[in-house]
mmCIF file of C-alpha atoms in Angstrom:
data_model
loop_
_atom_site.group_PDB
_atom_site.id
_atom_site.type_symbol
_atom_site.label_atom_id
_atom_site.label_comp_id
_atom_site.label_asym_id
_atom_site.label_seq_id
_atom_site.Cartn_x
_atom_site.Cartn_y
_atom_site.Cartn_z
ATOM 1 C CA MET A 1 -18.113 82.062 11.174
ATOM 2 C CA LYS A 2 -20.497 81.320 8.524
ATOM 3 C CA LEU A 3 -17.631 80.636 6.043
ATOM 4 C CA THR A 4 -16.212 78.103 8.509
ATOM 5 C CA SER A 5 -19.539 76.419 8.723
ATOM 6 C CA ASN A 6 -20.001 76.160 4.968
ATOM 7 C CA LYS A 7 -16.465 74.492 4.845
ATOM 8 C CA THR A 8 -17.200 71.971 7.540
ATOM 9 C CA LEU A 9 -20.593 70.973 5.716
ATOM 10 C CA MET A 10 -18.730 70.535 2.524
ATOM 11 C CA VAL A 11 -15.905 68.441 4.182
ATOM 12 C CA LEU A 12 -18.783 66.354 5.588
ATOM 13 C CA LEU A 13 -20.766 65.949 2.421
ATOM 14 C CA ILE A 14 -17.393 64.843 0.556
ATOM 15 C CA VAL A 15 -16.648 62.221 3.585
ATOM 16 C CA ILE A 16 -20.157 60.902 3.067
ATOM 17 C CA SER A 17 -20.053 60.739 -0.778
ATOM 18 C CA VAL A 18 -16.745 58.975 -0.646
ATOM 19 C CA TYR A 19 -17.955 56.391 1.859
ATOM 20 C CA GLY A 20 -20.999 55.753 -0.203
ATOM 21 C CA TYR A 21 -18.765 55.151 -3.504
ATOM 22 C CA ILE A 22 -16.591 52.512 -1.607
ATOM 23 C CA ALA A 23 -19.704 50.816 -0.166
ATOM 24 C CA ALA A 24 -21.233 50.741 -3.746
ATOM 25 C CA CYS A 25 -17.916 49.478 -5.590
ATOM 26 C CA THR A 26 -17.310 46.892 -2.705
ATOM 27 C CA HIS A 27 -20.902 45.584 -2.710
ATOM 28 C CA LYS A 28 -20.864 45.431 1.101
ATOM 29 C CA ASP A 29 -24.528 46.079 1.158
ATOM 30 C CA GLN A 30 -25.258 43.153 -1.243
ATOM 31 C CA VAL A 31 -25.557 39.311 -0.580
ATOM 32 C CA LEU A 32 -22.764 37.857 -2.909
ATOM 33 C CA PRO A 33 -23.746 34.445 -4.685
ATOM 34 C CA ALA A 34 -22.284 31.405 -3.057
ATOM 35 C CA GLN A 35 -18.928 30.108 -4.500
ATOM 36 C CA ALA A 36 -18.791 27.282 -6.734
ATOM 37 C CA SER A 37 -18.353 23.988 -4.798
ATOM 38 C CA GLY A 38 -15.830 22.610 -7.476
ATOM 39 C CA THR A 39 -18.071 19.668 -8.210
ATOM 40 C CA THR A 40 -18.590 18.678 -11.875
ATOM 41 C CA THR A 41 -21.734 17.195 -13.119
ATOM 42 C CA TYR A 42 -21.413 14.686 -15.949
ATOM 43 C CA THR A 43 -24.173 14.163 -18.310
ATOM 44 C CA ARG A 44 -24.636 10.643 -19.716
ATOM 45 C CA GLY A 45 -26.924 9.294 -22.291
ATOM 46 C CA THR A 46 -29.457 6.543 -22.333
ATOM 47 C CA ALA A 47 -27.961 4.086 -24.786
ATOM 48 C CA VAL A 48 -28.692 0.273 -24.040
ATOM 49 C CA LEU A 49 -26.355 -1.965 -26.045
ATOM 50 C CA LEU A 50 -26.870 -5.564 -26.068
ATOM 51 C CA PRO A 51 -25.477 -8.540 -28.024
ATOM 52 C CA GLY A 52 -28.670 -10.559 -28.714
ATOM 53 C CA THR A 53 -27.885 -13.906 -30.605
ATOM 54 C CA LEU A 54 -25.408 -12.110 -32.992
ATOM 55 C CA THR A 55 -27.588 -12.280 -35.850
ATOM 56 C CA ALA A 56 -26.054 -10.850 -38.921
ATOM 57 C CA GLY A 57 -28.203 -8.092 -40.462
ATOM 58 C CA ASP A 58 -30.116 -7.103 -37.209
ATOM 59 C CA SER A 59 -29.041 -3.819 -36.221
ATOM 60 C CA THR A 60 -30.514 -4.172 -32.657
ATOM 61 C CA GLN A 61 -27.748 -6.877 -32.080
ATOM 62 C CA TRP A 62 -24.154 -5.684 -31.338
ATOM 63 C CA LYS A 63 -21.394 -7.873 -32.402
ATOM 64 C CA LEU A 64 -17.668 -7.720 -31.167
ATOM 65 C CA ASP A 65 -15.435 -6.478 -33.847
ATOM 66 C CA GLN A 66 -12.498 -8.595 -32.927
ATOM 67 C CA VAL A 67 -10.284 -7.471 -35.775
ATOM 68 C CA HIS A 68 -10.273 -3.782 -34.534
ATOM 69 C CA SER A 69 -10.099 -4.792 -31.096
ATOM 70 C CA SER A 70 -7.052 -5.356 -28.734
ATOM 71 C CA VAL A 71 -5.874 -6.519 -25.359
ATOM 72 C CA LEU A 72 -2.591 -4.810 -24.480
ATOM 73 C CA TRP A 73 -0.129 -5.320 -21.845
ATOM 74 C CA SER A 74 2.948 -3.404 -20.374
ATOM 75 C CA THR A 75 5.401 -3.853 -17.617
ATOM 76 C CA ALA A 76 8.679 -2.325 -16.552
ATOM 77 C CA TYR A 77 11.820 -4.095 -17.720
ATOM 78 C CA LEU A 78 14.085 -4.400 -14.934
ATOM 79 C CA GLY A 79 17.518 -2.615 -15.381
ATOM 80 C CA ALA A 80 16.350 -0.550 -18.326
ATOM 81 C CA ALA A 81 14.520 2.551 -18.772
ATOM 82 C CA GLY A 82 11.805 1.370 -21.210
ATOM 83 C CA LEU A 83 8.803 -0.898 -20.998
ATOM 84 C CA LEU A 84 8.158 -4.284 -22.136
ATOM 85 C CA THR A 85 4.938 -4.124 -24.119
ATOM 86 C CA GLY A 86 2.636 -6.613 -26.153
ATOM 87 C CA ARG A 87 -0.677 -7.884 -26.938
ATOM 88 C CA PHE A 88 -2.796 -10.858 -26.984
ATOM 89 C CA ASN A 89 -3.734 -12.181 -30.385
ATOM 90 C CA TRP A 90 -6.881 -14.179 -29.187
ATOM 91 C CA PHE A 91 -9.263 -12.905 -26.734
ATOM 92 C CA GLY A 92 -13.150 -12.967 -26.303
ATOM 93 C CA ILE A 93 -16.254 -11.734 -24.328
ATOM 94 C CA ALA A 94 -17.623 -14.966 -22.855
ATOM 95 C CA ASN A 95 -18.048 -16.733 -19.548
ATOM 96 C CA VAL A 96 -15.947 -19.868 -20.023
ATOM 97 C CA THR A 97 -17.339 -22.696 -18.035
ATOM 98 C CA PRO A 98 -15.235 -25.543 -16.729
ATOM 99 C CA ALA A 99 -16.792 -27.820 -19.377
ATOM 100 C CA GLN A 100 -15.606 -25.248 -22.184
ATOM 101 C CA MET A 101 -12.015 -25.095 -20.716
ATOM 102 C CA THR A 102 -10.489 -27.258 -23.718
ATOM 103 C CA THR A 103 -8.877 -26.973 -27.119
ATOM 104 C CA TYR A 104 -10.771 -26.314 -30.243
ATOM 105 C CA ALA A 105 -9.950 -27.205 -33.828
ATOM 106 C CA THR A 106 -10.603 -23.754 -35.312
ATOM 107 C CA THR A 107 -9.151 -20.740 -36.562
ATOM 108 C CA GLY A 108 -12.169 -18.668 -35.634
ATOM 109 C CA GLN A 109 -13.586 -17.318 -32.225
ATOM 110 C CA PRO A 110 -14.353 -20.734 -30.413
ATOM 111 C CA LEU A 111 -17.202 -19.354 -28.189
ATOM 112 C CA LYS A 112 -19.848 -16.581 -28.914
ATOM 113 C CA ASP A 113 -19.142 -13.276 -27.658
ATOM 114 C CA THR A 114 -22.363 -12.626 -25.856
ATOM 115 C CA SER A 115 -21.506 -12.370 -22.273
ATOM 116 C CA TRP A 116 -21.919 -8.516 -21.857
ATOM 117 C CA ALA A 117 -24.513 -5.839 -21.560
ATOM 118 C CA PHE A 118 -23.939 -2.227 -21.428
ATOM 119 C CA TYR A 119 -26.584 0.363 -20.078
ATOM 120 C CA GLU A 120 -25.177 3.804 -20.254
ATOM 121 C CA SER A 121 -27.474 5.316 -17.562
ATOM 122 C CA ASP A 122 -27.949 2.219 -15.333
ATOM 123 C CA PRO A 123 -24.540 0.920 -14.577
ATOM 124 C CA THR A 124 -26.040 -1.613 -12.218
ATOM 125 C CA LYS A 125 -27.023 -3.659 -15.249
ATOM 126 C CA THR A 126 -23.981 -3.187 -17.219
ATOM 127 C CA TYR A 127 -21.522 -6.533 -17.072
ATOM 128 C CA PHE A 128 -19.059 -8.312 -19.114
ATOM 129 C CA ASN A 129 -16.977 -11.733 -18.926
ATOM 130 C CA GLY A 130 -13.819 -11.866 -20.946
ATOM 131 C CA TYR A 131 -10.985 -14.001 -21.476
ATOM 132 C CA VAL A 132 -7.361 -14.084 -23.234
ATOM 133 C CA GLN A 133 -5.363 -16.965 -24.417
ATOM 134 C CA ILE A 134 -1.986 -16.497 -22.765
ATOM 135 C CA ASN A 135 0.238 -18.308 -25.072
ATOM 136 C CA THR A 136 -0.965 -16.014 -27.922
ATOM 137 C CA SER A 137 1.058 -13.074 -26.094
ATOM 138 C CA ASN A 138 2.656 -11.096 -29.025
ATOM 139 C CA THR A 139 5.594 -8.982 -28.333
ATOM 140 C CA GLY A 140 6.813 -8.623 -31.864
ATOM 141 C CA GLU A 141 9.843 -10.791 -30.959
ATOM 142 C CA PRO A 142 9.283 -14.629 -31.872
ATOM 143 C CA GLY A 143 11.975 -15.732 -29.885
ATOM 144 C CA ARG A 144 10.669 -14.283 -26.808
ATOM 145 C CA ASP A 145 6.956 -15.297 -27.602
ATOM 146 C CA THR A 146 7.718 -18.839 -28.143
ATOM 147 C CA GLY A 147 10.486 -19.095 -25.653
ATOM 148 C CA CYS A 148 10.929 -17.272 -22.254
ATOM 149 C CA ASN A 149 7.624 -15.801 -22.244
ATOM 150 C CA ILE A 150 5.966 -19.235 -22.442
ATOM 151 C CA SER A 151 7.951 -20.764 -19.702
ATOM 152 C CA ALA A 152 7.477 -17.612 -17.390
ATOM 153 C CA LEU A 153 3.761 -17.536 -17.864
ATOM 154 C CA GLY A 154 3.182 -21.267 -17.315
ATOM 155 C CA THR A 155 1.583 -22.184 -20.524
ATOM 156 C CA VAL A 156 2.565 -24.041 -23.813
ATOM 157 C CA LYS A 157 3.280 -22.959 -27.285
ATOM 158 C CA ILE A 158 0.774 -22.398 -29.868
ATOM 159 C CA ILE A 159 -0.426 -25.325 -32.023
ATOM 160 C CA PRO A 160 -1.477 -24.339 -35.467
ATOM 161 C CA ASN A 161 -5.170 -24.035 -36.095
ATOM 162 C CA ILE A 162 -6.041 -24.907 -32.429
ATOM 163 C CA GLN A 163 -7.696 -22.391 -29.976
ATOM 164 C CA ASN A 164 -6.465 -23.378 -26.412
ATOM 165 C CA LEU A 165 -9.000 -22.482 -23.737
ATOM 166 C CA GLY A 166 -7.334 -25.223 -21.289
ATOM 167 C CA VAL A 167 -7.326 -24.027 -17.750
ATOM 168 C CA THR A 168 -3.401 -23.213 -17.827
ATOM 169 C CA ASN A 169 -3.688 -21.078 -20.913
ATOM 170 C CA LEU A 170 -6.729 -18.970 -19.764
ATOM 171 C CA ALA A 171 -7.006 -15.693 -17.919
ATOM 172 C CA GLN A 172 -10.509 -14.486 -17.161
ATOM 173 C CA ILE A 173 -12.265 -11.385 -16.078
ATOM 174 C CA GLN A 174 -15.691 -11.299 -14.528
ATOM 175 C CA THR A 175 -17.347 -8.022 -13.390
ATOM 176 C CA THR A 176 -19.067 -8.013 -9.952
ATOM 177 C CA LYS A 177 -20.007 -4.198 -9.812
ATOM 178 C CA ILE A 178 -20.168 -1.291 -12.225
ATOM 179 C CA GLU A 179 -20.827 2.314 -10.928
ATOM 180 C CA TYR A 180 -20.266 5.825 -12.021
ATOM 181 C CA ASP A 181 -16.883 7.404 -11.655
ATOM 182 C CA PRO A 182 -17.418 10.633 -9.735
ATOM 183 C CA ASN A 183 -14.560 12.109 -11.461
ATOM 184 C CA SER A 184 -15.163 11.615 -14.982
ATOM 185 C CA SER A 185 -18.058 10.421 -17.420
ATOM 186 C CA GLY A 186 -16.753 7.087 -17.276
ATOM 187 C CA TYR A 187 -17.308 4.166 -14.716
ATOM 188 C CA ILE A 188 -15.473 2.122 -12.178
ATOM 189 C CA ALA A 189 -15.390 -1.580 -12.643
ATOM 190 C CA THR A 190 -14.979 -4.078 -9.813
ATOM 191 C CA PHE A 191 -14.312 -7.532 -11.338
ATOM 192 C CA ASN A 192 -12.641 -10.862 -10.613
ATOM 193 C CA LEU A 193 -9.275 -11.972 -12.364
ATOM 194 C CA THR A 194 -8.972 -15.645 -12.419
ATOM 195 C CA TRP A 195 -5.633 -17.070 -13.840
ATOM 196 C CA GLN A 196 -3.402 -20.021 -12.864
ATOM 197 C CA GLY A 197 -0.105 -18.550 -14.058
ATOM 198 C CA LYS A 198 3.011 -20.515 -12.301
ATOM 199 C CA LEU A 199 0.439 -21.690 -9.525
ATOM 200 C CA THR A 200 -0.694 -25.230 -9.159
ATOM 201 C CA ALA A 201 -4.411 -24.232 -9.513
ATOM 202 C CA PRO A 202 -6.142 -21.015 -10.691
ATOM 203 C CA LYS A 203 -6.460 -18.137 -8.473
ATOM 204 C CA THR A 204 -8.909 -15.462 -8.286
ATOM 205 C CA GLU A 205 -8.352 -11.683 -7.204
ATOM 206 C CA SER A 206 -10.871 -8.910 -6.931
ATOM 207 C CA LEU A 207 -9.383 -5.697 -8.890
ATOM 208 C CA VAL A 208 -10.747 -2.413 -9.822
ATOM 209 C CA GLY A 209 -10.443 -0.531 -13.135
ATOM 210 C CA LYS A 210 -11.642 2.199 -15.073
ATOM 211 C CA LEU A 211 -14.183 1.578 -17.793
ATOM 212 C CA THR A 212 -14.651 4.161 -20.555
ATOM 213 C CA TYR A 213 -17.583 4.358 -23.056
ATOM 214 C CA ILE A 214 -16.875 5.528 -26.579
ATOM 215 C CA PRO A 215 -20.453 6.703 -27.545
ATOM 216 C CA LYS A 216 -22.407 5.042 -30.504
ATOM 217 C CA SER A 217 -22.294 6.612 -33.633
ATOM 218 C CA ASN A 218 -22.861 5.782 -37.377
ATOM 219 C CA VAL A 219 -20.266 5.332 -40.046
ATOM 220 C CA THR A 220 -20.302 4.648 -43.732
ATOM 221 C CA ILE A 221 -17.845 2.378 -45.280
ATOM 222 C CA GLY A 222 -18.312 2.186 -49.108
ATOM 223 C CA THR A 223 -22.049 1.862 -49.574
ATOM 224 C CA SER A 224 -22.710 0.388 -46.160
ATOM 225 C CA THR A 225 -23.889 2.472 -43.223
ATOM 226 C CA TYR A 226 -23.920 0.958 -39.616
ATOM 227 C CA GLY A 227 -23.495 1.697 -36.129
ATOM 228 C CA VAL A 228 -20.462 1.509 -34.077
ATOM 229 C CA PHE A 229 -19.333 1.871 -30.306
ATOM 230 C CA GLY A 230 -16.373 1.214 -28.094
ATOM 231 C CA LEU A 231 -15.556 0.252 -24.376
ATOM 232 C CA ARG A 232 -11.993 0.516 -22.947
ATOM 233 C CA LEU A 233 -11.126 -1.201 -19.573
ATOM 234 C CA GLU A 234 -7.805 -0.095 -18.004
ATOM 235 C CA PHE A 235 -6.389 -1.841 -14.874
ATOM 236 C CA GLN A 236 -3.264 -3.187 -13.297
ATOM 237 C CA PHE A 237 -2.439 -6.538 -11.189
ATOM 238 C CA ASN A 238 0.509 -7.897 -9.461
ATOM 239 C CA CYS A 239 2.041 -10.912 -11.460
ATOM 240 C CA ARG A 240 3.732 -12.195 -8.402
ATOM 241 C CA ASP A 241 0.511 -13.115 -6.856
ATOM 242 C CA PHE A 242 0.033 -15.603 -9.658
ATOM 243 C CA GLY A 243 3.649 -17.445 -9.204
ATOM 244 C CA VAL A 244 5.388 -15.337 -11.879
ATOM 245 C CA VAL A 245 9.110 -15.115 -10.591
ATOM 246 C CA SER A 246 10.857 -13.878 -13.738
ATOM 247 C CA THR A 247 13.334 -11.089 -12.791
ATOM 248 C CA SER A 248 13.248 -9.794 -16.335
ATOM 249 C CA ILE A 249 9.822 -7.904 -15.578
ATOM 250 C CA GLY A 250 8.270 -5.566 -12.829
ATOM 251 C CA ASP A 251 5.829 -6.709 -10.327
ATOM 252 C CA ASN A 252 2.982 -4.783 -11.908
ATOM 253 C CA ILE A 253 1.265 -5.585 -15.312
ATOM 254 C CA ALA A 254 -0.954 -2.818 -16.854
ATOM 255 C CA ILE A 255 -3.598 -3.975 -19.145
ATOM 256 C CA GLN A 256 -5.731 -2.040 -21.520
ATOM 257 C CA VAL A 257 -8.701 -3.754 -23.137
ATOM 258 C CA ASN A 258 -10.073 -1.996 -26.166
ATOM 259 C CA VAL A 259 -13.195 -3.537 -27.674
ATOM 260 C CA ASN A 260 -15.087 -2.175 -30.634
ATOM 261 C CA PHE A 261 -18.590 -3.356 -31.683
ATOM 262 C CA ASN A 262 -20.972 -2.796 -34.647
ATOM 263 C CA ASN A 263 -24.425 -3.876 -35.460
ATOM 264 C CA LYS A 264 -23.967 -5.084 -38.997
#
């Protein structure tokens, strides 16, 4: 009888021990930490980058490096698997007023590239106004650039040594709101695109694009050390909204603006 009692007690102790082991291993008696929400926090700096009056040698004033910048476009070529691509040879960062929409006898930038400001940690203060000269679209095929491309876009051929900022040869963007992108370290830009295209008068559409800041850094070229930074804007628009009816291209035109700055 005593032997049976001892066996019963032993079995009971084993059961209790096993239960305690399971409870300890599964942490049922502990409050587990909350699961991550999946939200990523992006850290941004405090850079404030401004053009000033573009005074050479003033390192507080940032100048557009037009030579190392680009405005690229691409669209589907209907009936083929590839894309049509190109770039605009002449562009700038200026708010072109009606009085300035004319031609300029110069091979350089006709207007100062000062219509912008970038505040890394306060996008409400960031803005930019830019333009391209439509007839400087360069696909690498002269026959297309000076032929069907010109007529399809409603402009005129380039005149040597003339910068054409006439209303029919001008496409402009003007930001209306810049805000943080919740899904990246970049920004969301809302802006107006104004272009006449094949219409009888310029048309303005509100568009949204992605703005990326390439942080400021210092570089040394030869014996010269100076600061550089970049901005990239990517967006799309429907060319049919501007009267372009060419069946050789798709409806949507993708634009990538890559602008680099230095403080030399």
